[in-house]
Short mmCIF file of C-alpha atoms in Angstrom, two decimals:
data_model
loop_
_atom_site.label_atom_id
_atom_site.label_comp_id
_atom_site.label_asym_id
_atom_site.label_seq_id
_atom_site.Cartn_x
_atom_site.Cartn_y
_atom_site.Cartn_z
CA MET D 13 14.72 75.92 79.36
CA SER D 14 17.37 73.93 77.51
CA ASN D 15 17.38 70.16 77.68
CA LYS D 16 20.84 69.93 76.19
CA TYR D 17 22.58 72.30 78.61
CA ILE D 18 22.05 72.70 82.35
CA ALA D 19 21.81 76.47 81.75
CA LEU D 20 22.01 78.96 78.92
CA PRO D 21 23.52 82.45 78.81
CA LYS D 22 20.93 85.12 79.51
CA GLY D 23 18.75 85.82 76.45
CA MET D 24 20.51 83.22 74.26
CA SER D 25 18.82 80.41 72.38
CA GLU D 26 20.06 76.86 72.46
CA LYS D 27 20.76 77.01 68.73
CA THR D 28 23.00 80.06 69.08
CA PHE D 29 24.80 78.55 72.04
CA ASP D 30 25.30 75.34 70.04
CA SER D 31 27.16 77.37 67.43
CA ALA D 32 29.32 79.06 70.07
CA ILE D 33 30.15 75.73 71.71
CA GLY D 34 31.13 74.34 68.33
CA ASP D 35 33.51 77.25 67.79
CA PHE D 36 35.00 76.84 71.28
CA ARG D 37 35.64 73.17 70.51
CA SER D 38 37.38 74.05 67.27
CA VAL D 39 39.84 76.14 69.31
CA LEU D 40 40.27 73.97 72.42
CA GLY D 41 39.28 70.47 71.34
CA ASP D 42 36.28 68.54 72.60
CA ALA D 43 37.89 67.44 75.89
CA ALA D 44 38.53 71.03 77.00
CA VAL D 45 34.92 72.21 76.54
CA LEU D 46 32.78 70.94 79.40
CA THR D 47 28.99 70.90 79.17
CA SER D 48 27.65 67.84 80.99
CA PRO D 49 26.23 68.08 84.52
CA GLN D 50 28.94 65.78 85.80
CA GLN D 51 31.71 67.88 84.26
CA LEU D 52 30.23 71.13 85.58
CA ALA D 53 29.56 69.91 89.13
CA PRO D 54 32.76 71.53 90.54
CA TYR D 55 31.61 74.94 89.26
CA ILE D 56 28.10 74.87 90.72
CA LYS D 57 28.17 74.36 94.47
CA THR D 58 28.28 77.54 96.57
CA MET D 59 28.36 78.27 100.30
CA MET D 60 25.97 81.24 100.01
CA PRO D 61 22.35 81.25 101.26
CA VAL D 62 20.91 81.35 97.76
CA PRO D 63 19.93 78.54 95.38
CA ASP D 64 22.99 77.14 93.61
CA SER D 65 20.88 77.25 90.45
CA ASP D 66 21.18 81.06 90.53
CA HIS D 67 24.90 80.63 89.80
CA THR D 68 24.91 77.59 87.51
CA PRO D 69 27.27 77.91 84.52
CA SER D 70 26.31 76.86 81.02
CA ALA D 71 29.74 75.44 80.18
CA ALA D 72 33.39 75.54 81.20
CA LEU D 73 36.42 76.14 78.96
CA MET D 74 39.89 74.83 79.84
CA ALA D 75 42.29 77.19 78.09
CA THR D 76 46.05 76.66 78.22
CA THR D 77 47.56 79.50 76.15
CA VAL D 78 47.20 83.22 75.60
CA GLU D 79 46.45 82.56 71.95
CA GLU D 80 43.53 80.31 72.89
CA ILE D 81 42.15 83.00 75.18
CA GLN D 82 42.41 85.56 72.38
CA LYS D 83 40.38 83.27 70.13
CA ILE D 84 37.87 82.60 72.92
CA VAL D 85 37.14 86.29 73.47
CA GLY D 86 36.71 86.65 69.71
CA ILE D 87 34.03 83.94 69.75
CA CYS D 88 32.41 85.52 72.82
CA ASN D 89 32.19 88.88 71.06
CA ARG D 90 30.67 87.26 67.99
CA TYR D 91 27.91 85.47 69.92
CA LYS D 92 27.72 87.80 72.98
CA VAL D 93 28.65 84.92 75.30
CA PRO D 94 29.57 86.04 78.85
CA ILE D 95 32.58 84.33 80.47
CA TRP D 96 33.51 84.11 84.14
CA THR D 97 37.26 83.65 84.62
CA ILE D 98 38.70 81.57 87.46
CA SER D 99 42.01 79.82 88.12
CA THR D 100 43.23 77.79 91.09
CA GLY D 101 41.29 79.12 94.06
CA LYS D 102 38.02 77.83 95.46
CA ASN D 103 37.03 81.31 96.75
CA LEU D 104 35.23 79.63 99.64
CA GLY D 105 33.12 82.08 101.62
CA TYR D 106 33.28 84.60 98.78
CA GLY D 107 31.10 82.67 96.36
CA SER D 108 33.19 79.64 95.28
CA ALA D 109 34.05 79.00 91.64
CA ALA D 110 30.50 79.53 90.40
CA PRO D 111 29.81 82.54 88.16
CA VAL D 112 28.07 85.63 89.45
CA GLU D 113 25.09 85.09 87.11
CA ARG D 114 23.37 81.93 85.88
CA GLY D 115 24.36 80.83 82.38
CA GLN D 116 27.80 82.42 82.21
CA VAL D 117 30.56 80.26 80.74
CA VAL D 118 33.40 79.54 83.16
CA LEU D 119 36.84 80.18 81.70
CA ASP D 120 39.07 77.98 83.85
CA LEU D 121 42.77 78.82 83.65
CA LYS D 122 44.14 76.27 86.12
CA ARG D 123 45.95 74.45 83.31
CA MET D 124 47.96 77.62 82.62
CA ASN D 125 50.32 76.72 85.43
CA ARG D 126 53.85 77.59 84.37
CA ILE D 127 56.28 79.25 86.73
CA LEU D 128 57.93 81.50 84.17
CA GLU D 129 60.67 83.03 86.29
CA VAL D 130 61.87 83.29 89.87
CA ASP D 131 64.79 85.66 90.41
CA LYS D 132 66.72 84.92 93.61
CA ASP D 133 68.73 88.13 93.68
CA LEU D 134 65.89 90.54 92.94
CA ALA D 135 63.37 88.38 94.82
CA TYR D 136 60.47 88.28 92.39
CA ALA D 137 58.37 85.72 90.54
CA LEU D 138 56.50 85.74 87.23
CA VAL D 139 53.75 83.13 86.99
CA GLU D 140 50.66 82.10 85.06
CA PRO D 141 47.23 82.14 86.76
CA GLY D 142 47.07 78.39 87.34
CA VAL D 143 50.17 78.32 89.55
CA THR D 144 49.31 77.45 93.15
CA TYR D 145 51.13 78.63 96.23
CA LYS D 146 52.08 75.01 96.92
CA GLN D 147 53.59 74.63 93.45
CA LEU D 148 55.65 77.80 93.85
CA TYR D 149 56.59 76.90 97.43
CA ASP D 150 57.93 73.53 96.28
CA TYR D 151 59.83 75.17 93.39
CA ILE D 152 61.53 77.62 95.75
CA ALA D 153 62.43 74.84 98.17
CA GLU D 154 63.72 72.53 95.43
CA HIS D 155 65.99 75.24 94.01
CA LYS D 156 67.06 76.44 97.48
CA LEU D 157 66.27 80.04 96.63
CA GLY D 158 65.90 81.28 100.20
CA LEU D 159 62.66 83.18 99.49
CA TRP D 160 59.39 83.25 101.39
CA LEU D 161 55.85 83.44 100.09
CA SER D 162 52.95 85.34 101.61
CA MET D 163 49.66 83.54 101.21
CA PRO D 164 46.07 83.59 102.45
CA ALA D 165 44.78 81.03 104.93
CA PRO D 166 43.77 78.43 102.25
CA SER D 167 47.46 78.46 101.18
CA ALA D 168 48.17 75.28 99.21
CA ILE D 169 44.98 75.20 97.12
CA ALA D 170 44.98 78.92 96.32
CA GLY D 171 47.24 80.84 93.96
CA PRO D 172 48.91 84.26 93.92
CA VAL D 173 47.17 85.52 90.79
CA GLY D 174 43.57 84.92 91.83
CA ASN D 175 44.15 85.97 95.42
CA THR D 176 45.90 89.22 94.54
CA LEU D 177 43.42 90.15 91.81
CA ASP D 178 40.67 89.93 94.43
CA ARG D 179 42.91 91.96 96.77
CA GLY D 180 43.37 89.18 99.26
CA VAL D 181 45.89 89.34 102.07
CA GLY D 182 48.46 87.20 103.86
CA TYR D 183 50.29 87.15 107.18
CA THR D 184 53.98 87.90 106.56
CA PRO D 185 55.45 91.41 106.16
CA TYR D 186 54.49 91.05 102.47
CA GLY D 187 50.89 90.33 103.41
CA GLU D 188 49.28 93.26 101.56
CA HIS D 189 49.51 91.29 98.34
CA PHE D 190 48.59 93.90 95.76
CA LEU D 191 51.17 96.26 97.28
CA PHE D 192 53.83 93.75 96.19
CA ALA D 193 52.41 93.04 92.72
CA CYS D 194 54.61 94.19 89.85
CA GLY D 195 53.61 93.80 86.22
CA MET D 196 50.68 92.03 84.55
CA GLU D 197 49.93 90.62 81.12
CA VAL D 198 46.25 91.06 80.30
CA VAL D 199 44.13 89.82 77.39
CA LEU D 200 41.60 92.58 76.74
CA ALA D 201 38.05 91.97 75.56
CA ASN D 202 39.03 92.85 71.98
CA GLY D 203 41.76 90.19 72.00
CA GLU D 204 44.69 92.57 72.30
CA VAL D 205 47.40 91.78 74.85
CA LEU D 206 48.46 94.51 77.27
CA ARG D 207 51.55 94.34 79.41
CA THR D 208 51.31 96.86 82.21
CA GLY D 209 54.09 99.06 83.56
CA MET D 210 57.55 98.44 82.14
CA GLY D 211 56.25 95.36 80.32
CA SER D 212 54.85 97.54 77.53
CA MET D 213 58.38 98.58 76.54
CA PRO D 214 60.17 96.31 74.05
CA ASN D 215 63.27 94.59 75.42
CA SER D 216 62.60 95.80 78.96
CA ASN D 217 64.16 93.80 81.79
CA THR D 218 62.50 95.85 84.54
CA TRP D 219 58.92 94.55 84.24
CA GLN D 220 59.01 92.86 87.66
CA VAL D 221 61.16 95.42 89.48
CA PHE D 222 59.53 98.82 88.75
CA LYS D 223 55.77 99.02 89.21
CA TRP D 224 54.84 102.26 87.53
CA GLY D 225 56.17 102.48 83.99
CA TYR D 226 55.08 105.73 82.35
CA GLY D 227 51.72 107.46 82.35
CA PRO D 228 48.64 106.36 84.32
CA TYR D 229 49.13 103.29 86.49
CA LEU D 230 46.81 100.62 85.10
CA ASP D 231 47.36 97.50 87.20
CA GLY D 232 44.76 98.49 89.79
CA ILE D 233 41.87 98.52 87.33
CA PHE D 234 42.35 94.79 86.72
CA THR D 235 41.77 93.94 90.40
CA GLN D 236 38.22 93.21 91.60
CA SER D 237 37.04 94.06 88.08
CA ASN D 238 36.01 92.58 84.76
CA TYR D 239 38.12 94.68 82.41
CA GLY D 240 40.53 92.00 81.22
CA ILE D 241 41.89 88.47 81.71
CA VAL D 242 45.25 88.37 83.48
CA THR D 243 47.50 85.73 81.93
CA LYS D 244 50.86 86.55 83.51
CA PHE D 245 51.51 88.12 86.87
CA GLY D 246 54.64 89.37 88.58
CA PHE D 247 55.11 89.90 92.31
CA TRP D 248 57.83 90.37 94.87
CA LEU D 249 59.01 87.70 97.29
CA MET D 250 60.43 88.13 100.76
CA PRO D 251 64.01 87.03 101.42
CA ALA D 252 64.06 84.48 104.23
CA PRO D 253 65.03 86.33 107.42
CA PRO D 254 67.90 85.09 109.60
CA ALA D 255 65.49 84.66 112.52
CA PHE D 256 61.73 84.40 112.96
CA LYS D 257 59.94 84.85 116.29
CA PRO D 258 56.19 84.17 116.31
CA PHE D 259 54.15 84.91 119.41
CA VAL D 260 50.60 85.11 120.74
CA ILE D 261 49.28 87.49 123.37
CA GLN D 262 46.07 86.42 125.08
CA TYR D 263 43.46 88.57 126.80
CA GLU D 264 40.54 87.35 128.90
CA ASN D 265 37.80 89.92 128.23
CA GLU D 266 36.11 91.20 125.08
CA GLU D 267 36.44 94.84 126.16
CA ASP D 268 40.24 94.39 126.19
CA ILE D 269 40.13 94.79 122.41
CA VAL D 270 40.41 98.56 122.93
CA GLU D 271 43.73 98.25 124.74
CA ILE D 272 45.01 95.68 122.26
CA VAL D 273 44.55 97.90 119.21
CA GLU D 274 45.87 101.03 120.91
CA ILE D 275 49.08 99.10 121.71
CA ILE D 276 49.39 97.52 118.28
CA ARG D 277 48.86 100.61 116.10
CA PRO D 278 52.09 102.48 116.97
CA LEU D 279 54.07 99.23 116.81
CA ARG D 280 52.74 98.60 113.31
CA ILE D 281 53.18 102.16 112.03
CA SER D 282 56.75 102.31 113.34
CA GLY D 283 57.58 98.90 111.86
CA VAL D 284 58.47 97.26 115.18
CA ILE D 285 55.91 94.59 114.26
CA PRO D 286 56.35 94.21 110.48
CA ASN D 287 53.47 91.84 109.64
CA ALA D 288 49.72 92.32 109.82
CA VAL D 289 48.58 91.52 113.36
CA VAL D 290 45.66 89.12 113.75
CA ILE D 291 43.40 89.58 116.78
CA ALA D 292 41.34 86.40 116.75
CA HIS D 293 38.28 85.89 118.92
CA ALA D 294 38.03 82.62 120.85
CA LEU D 295 35.24 81.39 118.56
CA TYR D 296 37.43 81.96 115.51
CA GLU D 297 40.18 79.79 117.01
CA ALA D 298 37.89 77.23 118.65
CA PRO D 299 37.25 74.99 115.61
CA VAL D 300 40.94 74.01 115.60
CA LYS D 301 40.30 72.35 118.96
CA ALA D 302 36.55 71.80 119.44
CA ARG D 303 33.12 71.61 117.85
CA ARG D 304 30.12 73.75 118.66
CA SER D 305 28.09 70.73 119.74
CA ASP D 306 30.61 70.14 122.56
CA TYR D 307 29.30 73.27 124.28
CA VAL D 308 25.82 74.06 123.04
CA THR D 309 22.94 72.43 121.20
CA GLY D 310 19.70 73.80 119.87
CA PRO D 311 18.86 77.13 118.27
CA GLY D 312 20.27 80.55 119.09
CA ALA D 313 23.77 82.03 119.28
CA ILE D 314 26.25 80.41 121.63
CA PRO D 315 26.06 82.05 125.10
CA ASP D 316 28.98 84.09 126.43
CA ALA D 317 29.33 81.69 129.36
CA ALA D 318 29.90 78.79 126.97
CA VAL D 319 32.52 80.82 125.10
CA ARG D 320 34.38 81.52 128.34
CA LYS D 321 34.29 77.83 129.29
CA LEU D 322 35.52 76.83 125.85
CA ALA D 323 38.40 79.32 126.06
CA LYS D 324 39.40 78.03 129.48
CA ASP D 325 39.15 74.36 128.45
CA HIS D 326 41.36 74.86 125.41
CA HIS D 327 43.84 77.45 126.70
CA LEU D 328 42.60 80.27 124.51
CA GLY D 329 42.15 83.91 125.28
CA ILE D 330 38.87 85.57 124.48
CA TRP D 331 41.20 87.56 122.22
CA ASN D 332 44.34 85.94 120.78
CA VAL D 333 46.82 88.38 119.25
CA TYR D 334 49.15 86.76 116.71
CA ALA D 335 52.22 88.51 115.30
CA ALA D 336 55.90 87.83 114.63
CA LEU D 337 59.30 89.46 114.48
CA TYR D 338 61.59 89.02 111.47
CA GLY D 339 65.28 89.91 111.18
CA THR D 340 68.57 89.09 112.81
CA PRO D 341 68.47 87.67 116.33
CA GLU D 342 69.82 90.99 117.58
CA GLN D 343 67.08 92.99 115.83
CA ASN D 344 64.40 90.67 117.11
CA GLU D 345 65.74 90.89 120.66
CA VAL D 346 65.50 94.69 120.62
CA ASN D 347 62.00 94.66 119.15
CA TRP D 348 60.85 91.91 121.49
CA LYS D 349 61.76 94.09 124.44
CA ILE D 350 59.64 96.91 122.97
CA VAL D 351 56.70 94.57 122.35
CA THR D 352 56.73 92.96 125.80
CA GLN D 353 57.06 96.31 127.55
CA ALA D 354 54.13 97.73 125.57
CA PHE D 355 51.84 94.78 126.26
CA GLY D 356 53.02 94.28 129.84
CA LYS D 357 52.02 97.67 131.23
CA SER D 358 48.42 96.88 132.17
CA GLY D 359 49.06 93.40 133.52
CA LYS D 360 46.19 91.96 131.44
CA ALA D 361 48.24 90.25 128.74
CA LYS D 362 49.52 86.68 128.74
CA ILE D 363 52.48 86.50 126.35
CA LEU D 364 53.46 83.18 124.76
CA THR D 365 56.28 82.33 122.35
CA GLU D 366 56.93 79.02 120.59
CA ARG D 367 58.60 77.72 123.75
CA GLU D 368 55.54 78.29 125.94
CA ALA D 369 52.95 77.39 123.27
CA GLY D 370 54.58 74.06 122.47
CA ASP D 371 52.43 71.88 120.23
CA ASP D 372 49.27 73.97 120.63
CA PRO D 373 47.48 73.49 117.28
CA ALA D 374 46.07 77.01 117.10
CA PHE D 375 49.53 78.52 117.63
CA LYS D 376 51.21 76.16 115.16
CA TYR D 377 48.63 77.03 112.49
CA ARG D 378 49.12 80.78 112.97
CA ALA D 379 52.92 80.47 113.08
CA SER D 380 52.84 78.56 109.79
CA LEU D 381 50.86 81.34 108.12
CA MET D 382 53.24 84.00 109.42
CA ARG D 383 56.19 81.95 108.12
CA GLY D 384 54.64 81.49 104.69
CA ASP D 385 54.29 77.71 105.13
CA MET D 386 51.51 75.47 103.86
CA THR D 387 48.48 74.94 106.08
CA LEU D 388 44.80 74.24 105.49
CA GLN D 389 43.88 74.47 109.16
CA GLU D 390 41.50 77.40 108.71
CA PHE D 391 39.03 75.12 106.97
CA SER D 392 38.27 73.71 110.41
CA LEU D 393 35.91 76.71 110.68
CA TYR D 394 33.49 74.76 108.52
CA ASN D 395 33.34 71.98 111.11
CA TRP D 396 32.23 74.36 113.85
CA ARG D 397 28.54 74.25 113.00
CA GLY D 398 28.54 72.02 109.92
CA GLY D 399 26.16 72.16 106.98
CA GLY D 400 28.40 73.86 104.44
CA GLY D 401 27.21 77.46 104.76
CA SER D 402 29.75 80.29 104.94
CA MET D 403 29.99 83.96 103.98
CA TRP D 404 32.84 86.31 104.82
CA PHE D 405 31.76 89.71 106.10
CA ALA D 406 34.69 92.11 105.71
CA PRO D 407 34.21 95.77 106.71
CA VAL D 408 37.21 98.08 107.09
CA SER D 409 37.82 100.70 109.76
CA GLN D 410 40.54 102.89 111.17
CA ALA D 411 42.97 101.11 113.48
CA ARG D 412 41.48 102.52 116.66
CA GLY D 413 40.40 100.59 119.71
CA SER D 414 37.08 102.41 119.93
CA GLU D 415 36.24 101.42 116.35
CA THR D 416 36.98 97.80 117.14
CA LEU D 417 34.75 97.59 120.19
CA LYS D 418 31.95 99.34 118.31
CA GLN D 419 32.19 96.99 115.32
CA MET D 420 32.37 93.85 117.43
CA ALA D 421 29.36 94.79 119.56
CA LEU D 422 27.30 95.71 116.51
CA THR D 423 28.24 92.52 114.67
CA LYS D 424 27.46 90.30 117.66
CA GLU D 425 24.10 91.99 118.13
CA ILE D 426 23.05 91.43 114.51
CA LEU D 427 24.32 87.84 114.41
CA ALA D 428 22.57 86.96 117.66
CA LYS D 429 19.32 88.37 116.31
CA TYR D 430 19.43 85.61 113.69
CA GLY D 431 20.75 82.90 116.03
CA LEU D 432 24.27 82.92 114.57
CA ASP D 433 27.64 82.93 116.34
CA TYR D 434 30.36 85.58 116.21
CA SER D 435 33.39 83.95 114.56
CA GLY D 436 35.54 86.99 113.97
CA GLU D 437 39.02 88.43 113.87
CA PHE D 438 40.55 91.85 113.32
CA ILE D 439 43.61 92.17 111.08
CA VAL D 440 45.56 95.34 111.81
CA GLY D 441 47.47 96.78 108.88
CA MET D 442 49.41 100.00 109.24
CA ARG D 443 46.51 102.37 109.82
CA ASP D 444 43.51 100.25 108.90
CA MET D 445 41.76 97.22 110.28
CA HIS D 446 40.01 94.50 108.34
CA HIS D 447 37.21 93.03 110.45
CA ILE D 448 36.81 89.49 109.13
CA VAL D 449 33.72 87.59 110.27
CA ASP D 450 32.76 84.15 109.00
CA VAL D 451 28.96 83.96 108.97
CA LEU D 452 28.59 80.22 109.46
CA TYR D 453 25.27 78.44 109.05
CA ASP D 454 23.76 75.12 107.98
CA LYS D 455 22.90 75.30 104.29
CA THR D 456 20.84 72.12 104.59
CA ASP D 457 18.46 73.88 107.03
CA PRO D 458 15.99 76.16 105.17
CA GLY D 459 15.41 78.21 108.32
CA GLN D 460 19.13 78.89 108.75
CA VAL D 461 19.51 79.68 105.06
CA LYS D 462 16.83 82.36 105.30
CA ALA D 463 18.28 83.71 108.55
CA ALA D 464 21.82 83.83 107.14
CA TYR D 465 20.71 85.78 104.06
CA GLN D 466 18.77 88.31 106.13
CA CYS D 467 21.61 88.57 108.63
CA PHE D 468 24.26 89.25 105.98
CA ASP D 469 22.01 91.78 104.25
CA GLU D 470 21.47 93.59 107.54
CA LEU D 471 25.19 93.56 108.36
CA LEU D 472 25.95 95.25 105.04
CA THR D 473 23.11 97.74 105.41
CA ILE D 474 23.90 98.81 108.98
CA PHE D 475 27.67 98.94 108.60
CA SER D 476 27.50 100.86 105.33
CA ALA D 477 25.13 103.40 106.89
CA GLN D 478 27.75 103.99 109.58
CA GLY D 479 30.51 104.54 107.02
CA TYR D 480 32.21 101.15 107.18
CA GLY D 481 32.97 100.04 103.64
CA THR D 482 33.19 96.35 102.76
CA TYR D 483 36.41 95.56 100.89
CA ARG D 484 35.44 92.16 99.48
CA VAL D 485 32.21 90.18 99.26
CA ASN D 486 30.61 87.02 97.90
CA THR D 487 28.98 87.01 94.48
CA ALA D 488 25.40 87.10 95.81
CA PHE D 489 25.92 90.54 97.36
CA MET D 490 28.25 92.27 94.89
CA ASP D 491 25.58 94.65 93.59
CA LYS D 492 24.59 95.67 97.10
CA VAL D 493 28.16 96.47 98.12
CA ALA D 494 28.87 98.35 94.88
CA GLU D 495 25.80 100.48 95.56
CA THR D 496 27.18 101.56 98.93
CA TYR D 497 30.14 103.29 97.27
CA GLY D 498 27.91 105.81 95.53
CA PRO D 499 26.78 106.70 92.00
CA VAL D 500 29.91 108.54 90.84
CA GLN D 501 32.22 105.58 91.40
CA ARG D 502 29.70 103.21 89.82
CA GLN D 503 29.45 105.46 86.76
CA VAL D 504 33.25 105.58 86.39
CA HIS D 505 33.34 101.77 86.59
CA LYS D 506 30.59 101.56 84.00
CA THR D 507 32.38 104.01 81.69
CA LEU D 508 35.59 101.99 81.85
CA LYS D 509 33.63 98.81 81.20
CA LYS D 510 31.96 100.25 78.12
CA ALA D 511 35.29 101.46 76.74
CA LEU D 512 37.23 98.25 77.35
CA ASP D 513 34.47 95.67 76.89
CA PRO D 514 31.67 97.18 74.74
CA ASN D 515 29.90 93.84 74.29
CA GLY D 516 30.01 93.10 78.03
CA ILE D 517 31.48 89.61 77.58
CA LEU D 518 33.89 89.59 80.54
CA ALA D 519 32.23 88.53 83.81
CA PRO D 520 29.26 90.91 83.70
CA GLY D 521 28.19 91.60 87.28
CA LYS D 522 31.64 91.11 88.84
CA SER D 523 31.93 93.69 91.65
CA GLY D 524 28.60 95.07 90.47
CA ILE D 525 30.09 96.19 87.13
CA ARG D 526 28.07 95.64 83.96
#
């Protein structure tokens, strides 16, 4: 145990780490190498049901240039120092900014925050990893570029590089973020700089307009991985449509989810509804309007009767289907007729537009996301129970109503076993569904911490056994999820890691890759 540092890299002596820290300071300056407990506090706290000490970093480095990063990886190779790269995002619910393993050095790139290019005509941006959505949003507005962003729910405090590299999603027609990525600059573990796609060609002006380049497509291996450090990132932006029509369709019963998905799927595949459709359960929307303690106190999951009362009190459906139409007024009118006819057949749906919804806070929050505007409203989830505990459970299934009902019932059963509530939503892509469940618990309560860990472990175990793969997970469960994808994939990941990072300096353990 070191007295000088709050943690040390695995297997490293304090003397050796002293030498590495000295070399880092020679590159970055003393002020950009953080080692004190006070300086490292923002990189320690997690929302997972494990001791924060399991994820305590040994230091943090504030790099600002590619050249500095090249020198940093050289030092890391020399001393075998592992680094965990982050940028703007907090990654709340997926592990926070803390490293996957105790003692890793955080490489914080939030000071690399230049917007390098935004092309109005070709509708793309090239940015550094520290650029936030809010920064880019303000830039686009200031220059009157007429372009829209797609962003995740944390919007303003997140950034396009970190979110896309973890394969996050948004709520506009450009919401499958990696699909709209185009061109990366990557510092490899040996210090070399790779530009993917057309960026590898000297004098190319097509880096941000043609994804593929020549030969094997490499961009994908730098997402959810630890094969390189992305220092520049290109992606496509959506031209602002002439008209935007957000709407919500409410249903009163949980079993209606089958009908909802069967209606949505053909509308999504045909492009009538161009953005990912969110089907939010009442308990997912409730924190915008209420707190758990308003309806139930004491242990155990919230009863169904209380959920129904809450939904009635706050004008929510048990299911709330959020989507939007984008285009000319004439296009939207035609598609709106198709949507309302499809949802109106059974007589179960209550259809609301902006006119009917008025100032409803849940609707305004969802409309903002679908418009690409700034909102932090989703953080109200953390007020539902309180206590600072959160883990996102994110299995994927086919976009079929039967799959949805099966997943919801199974999830509710497991959560209730541990006294936890079902705060979930389904996001329907073209042919897939992301089932997003926030496992909320009180991290100050040892009993709830234990229950939350066991609950999440059981969710992963049961869903994986039934063939539902998890697409993203917090750092405490990365190894478990990687294991569910089988030995061949893990071996390929390991082979790539050995070839690109033989000393294992880049985020060992990220996505279960070492």
